[in-house]
PDB file of C-alpha atoms in Angstrom:
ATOM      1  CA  UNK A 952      18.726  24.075 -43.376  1.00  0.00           C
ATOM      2  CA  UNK A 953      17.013  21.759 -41.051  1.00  0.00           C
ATOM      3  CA  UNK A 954      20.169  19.522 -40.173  1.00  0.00           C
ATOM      4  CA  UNK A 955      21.025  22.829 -38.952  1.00  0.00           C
ATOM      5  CA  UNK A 956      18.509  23.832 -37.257  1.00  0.00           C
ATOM      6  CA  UNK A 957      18.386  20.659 -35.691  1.00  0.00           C
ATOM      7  CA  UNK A 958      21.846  21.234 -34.433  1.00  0.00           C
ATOM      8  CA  UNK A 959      21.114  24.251 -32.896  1.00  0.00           C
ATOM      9  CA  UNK A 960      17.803  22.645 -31.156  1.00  0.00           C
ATOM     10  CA  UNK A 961      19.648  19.970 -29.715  1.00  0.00           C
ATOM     11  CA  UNK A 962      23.199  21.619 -28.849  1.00  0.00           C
ATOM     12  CA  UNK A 963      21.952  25.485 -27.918  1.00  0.00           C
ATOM     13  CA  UNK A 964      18.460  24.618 -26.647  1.00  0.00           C
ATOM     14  CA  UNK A 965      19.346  21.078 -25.359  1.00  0.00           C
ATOM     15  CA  UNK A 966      15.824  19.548 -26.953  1.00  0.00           C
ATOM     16  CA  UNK A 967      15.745  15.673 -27.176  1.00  0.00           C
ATOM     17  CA  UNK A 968      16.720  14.513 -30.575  1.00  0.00           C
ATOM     18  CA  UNK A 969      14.181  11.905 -31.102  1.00  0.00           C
ATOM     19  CA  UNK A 970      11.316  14.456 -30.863  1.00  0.00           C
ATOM     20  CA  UNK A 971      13.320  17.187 -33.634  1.00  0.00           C
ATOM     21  CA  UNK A 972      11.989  15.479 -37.017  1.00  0.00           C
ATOM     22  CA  UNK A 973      11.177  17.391 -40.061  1.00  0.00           C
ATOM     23  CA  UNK A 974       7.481  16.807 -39.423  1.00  0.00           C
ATOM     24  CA  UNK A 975       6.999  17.085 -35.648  1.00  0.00           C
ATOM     25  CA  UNK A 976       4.674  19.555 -34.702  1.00  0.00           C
ATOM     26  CA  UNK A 977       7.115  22.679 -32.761  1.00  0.00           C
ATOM     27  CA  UNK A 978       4.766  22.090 -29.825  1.00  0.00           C
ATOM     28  CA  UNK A 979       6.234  18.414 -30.247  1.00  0.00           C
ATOM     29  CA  UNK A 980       9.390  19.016 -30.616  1.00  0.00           C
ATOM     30  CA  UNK A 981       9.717  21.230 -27.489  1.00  0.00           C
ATOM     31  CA  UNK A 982       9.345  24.395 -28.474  1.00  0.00           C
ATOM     32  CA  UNK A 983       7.268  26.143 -26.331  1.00  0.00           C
ATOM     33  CA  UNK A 984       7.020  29.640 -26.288  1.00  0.00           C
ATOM     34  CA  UNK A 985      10.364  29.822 -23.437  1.00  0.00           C
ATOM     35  CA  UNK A 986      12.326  27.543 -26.643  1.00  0.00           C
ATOM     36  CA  UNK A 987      11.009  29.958 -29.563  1.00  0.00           C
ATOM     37  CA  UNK A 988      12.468  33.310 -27.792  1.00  0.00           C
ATOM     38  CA  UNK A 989      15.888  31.242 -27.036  1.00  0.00           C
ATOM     39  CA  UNK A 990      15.980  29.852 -30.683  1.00  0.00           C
ATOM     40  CA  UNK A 991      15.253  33.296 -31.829  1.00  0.00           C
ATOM     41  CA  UNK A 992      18.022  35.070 -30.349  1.00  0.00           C
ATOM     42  CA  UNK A 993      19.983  32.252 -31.021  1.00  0.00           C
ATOM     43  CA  UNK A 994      19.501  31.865 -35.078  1.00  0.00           C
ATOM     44  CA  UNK A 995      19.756  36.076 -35.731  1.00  0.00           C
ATOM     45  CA  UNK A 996      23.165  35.818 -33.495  1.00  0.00           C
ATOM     46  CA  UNK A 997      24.619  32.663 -35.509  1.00  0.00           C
ATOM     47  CA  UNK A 998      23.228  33.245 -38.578  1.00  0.00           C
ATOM     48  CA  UNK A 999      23.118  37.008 -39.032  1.00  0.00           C
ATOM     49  CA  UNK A1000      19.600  37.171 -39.776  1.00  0.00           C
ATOM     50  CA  UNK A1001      16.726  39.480 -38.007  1.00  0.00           C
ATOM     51  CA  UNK A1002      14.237  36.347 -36.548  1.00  0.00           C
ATOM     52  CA  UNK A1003      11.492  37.176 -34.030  1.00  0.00           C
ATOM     53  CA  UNK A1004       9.805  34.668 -31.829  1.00  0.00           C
ATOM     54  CA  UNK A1005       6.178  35.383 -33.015  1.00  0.00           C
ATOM     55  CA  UNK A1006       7.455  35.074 -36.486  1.00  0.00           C
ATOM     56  CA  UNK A1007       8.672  31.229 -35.129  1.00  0.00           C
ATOM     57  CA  UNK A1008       5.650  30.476 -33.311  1.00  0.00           C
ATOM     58  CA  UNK A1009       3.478  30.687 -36.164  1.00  0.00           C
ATOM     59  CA  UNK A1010       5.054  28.376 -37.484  1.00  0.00           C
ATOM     60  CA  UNK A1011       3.364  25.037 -37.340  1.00  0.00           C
ATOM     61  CA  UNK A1012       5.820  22.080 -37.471  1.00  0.00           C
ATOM     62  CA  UNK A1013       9.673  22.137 -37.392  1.00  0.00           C
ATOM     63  CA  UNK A1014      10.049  21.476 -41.464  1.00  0.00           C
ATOM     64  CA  UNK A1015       8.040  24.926 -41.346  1.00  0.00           C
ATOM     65  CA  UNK A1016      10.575  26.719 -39.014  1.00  0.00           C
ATOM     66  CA  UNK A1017      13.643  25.420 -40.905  1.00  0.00           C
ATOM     67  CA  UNK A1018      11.642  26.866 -44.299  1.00  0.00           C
ATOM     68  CA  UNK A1019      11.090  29.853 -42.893  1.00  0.00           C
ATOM     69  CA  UNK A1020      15.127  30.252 -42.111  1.00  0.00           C
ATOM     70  CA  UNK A1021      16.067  28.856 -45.408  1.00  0.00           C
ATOM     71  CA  UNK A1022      14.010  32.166 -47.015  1.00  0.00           C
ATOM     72  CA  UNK A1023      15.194  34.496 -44.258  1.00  0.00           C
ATOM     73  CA  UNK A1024      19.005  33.686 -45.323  1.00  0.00           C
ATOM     74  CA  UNK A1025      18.234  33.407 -48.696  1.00  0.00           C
ATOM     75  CA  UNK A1026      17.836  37.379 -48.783  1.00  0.00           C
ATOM     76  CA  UNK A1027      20.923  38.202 -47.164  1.00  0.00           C
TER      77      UNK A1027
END
């Protein structure tokens, strides 16, 4: 899940690749709070799955937001 969500951070939300590892902070990684509402909408309308922003901002580093998608698809 996080090759994909590394994808979408760098193609959809244009976020410099360099800064999108597995254990960068989100703040890092350039998701501020502008990046969390676009990667939101972004995930529930390619992935099919019902994501909100606060949900992905308390999320600490980006390994934490790809776990949290990997369990949200999981259930579908």
């Amino acid at each position: 899940m996080y090759e994909l969500l590394k994808t979408i951070m760098i193609e959809e939300l244009q976020l410099d690749a360099a800064d999108v590892s597995p254990g960068a902070s989100r703040e890092d990684a350039g998701l501020d709070s502008l990046a969390v509402v676009e990667l939101s909408m972004v995930l529930s309308r390619r992935l099919g799955i019902d994501i909100h922003d606060d949900e992905l901002l308390e999320q600490r580093t980006v390994a934490d937001v790809a776990q949290l998608i990997e369990q949200r698809t999981a259930s579908v």
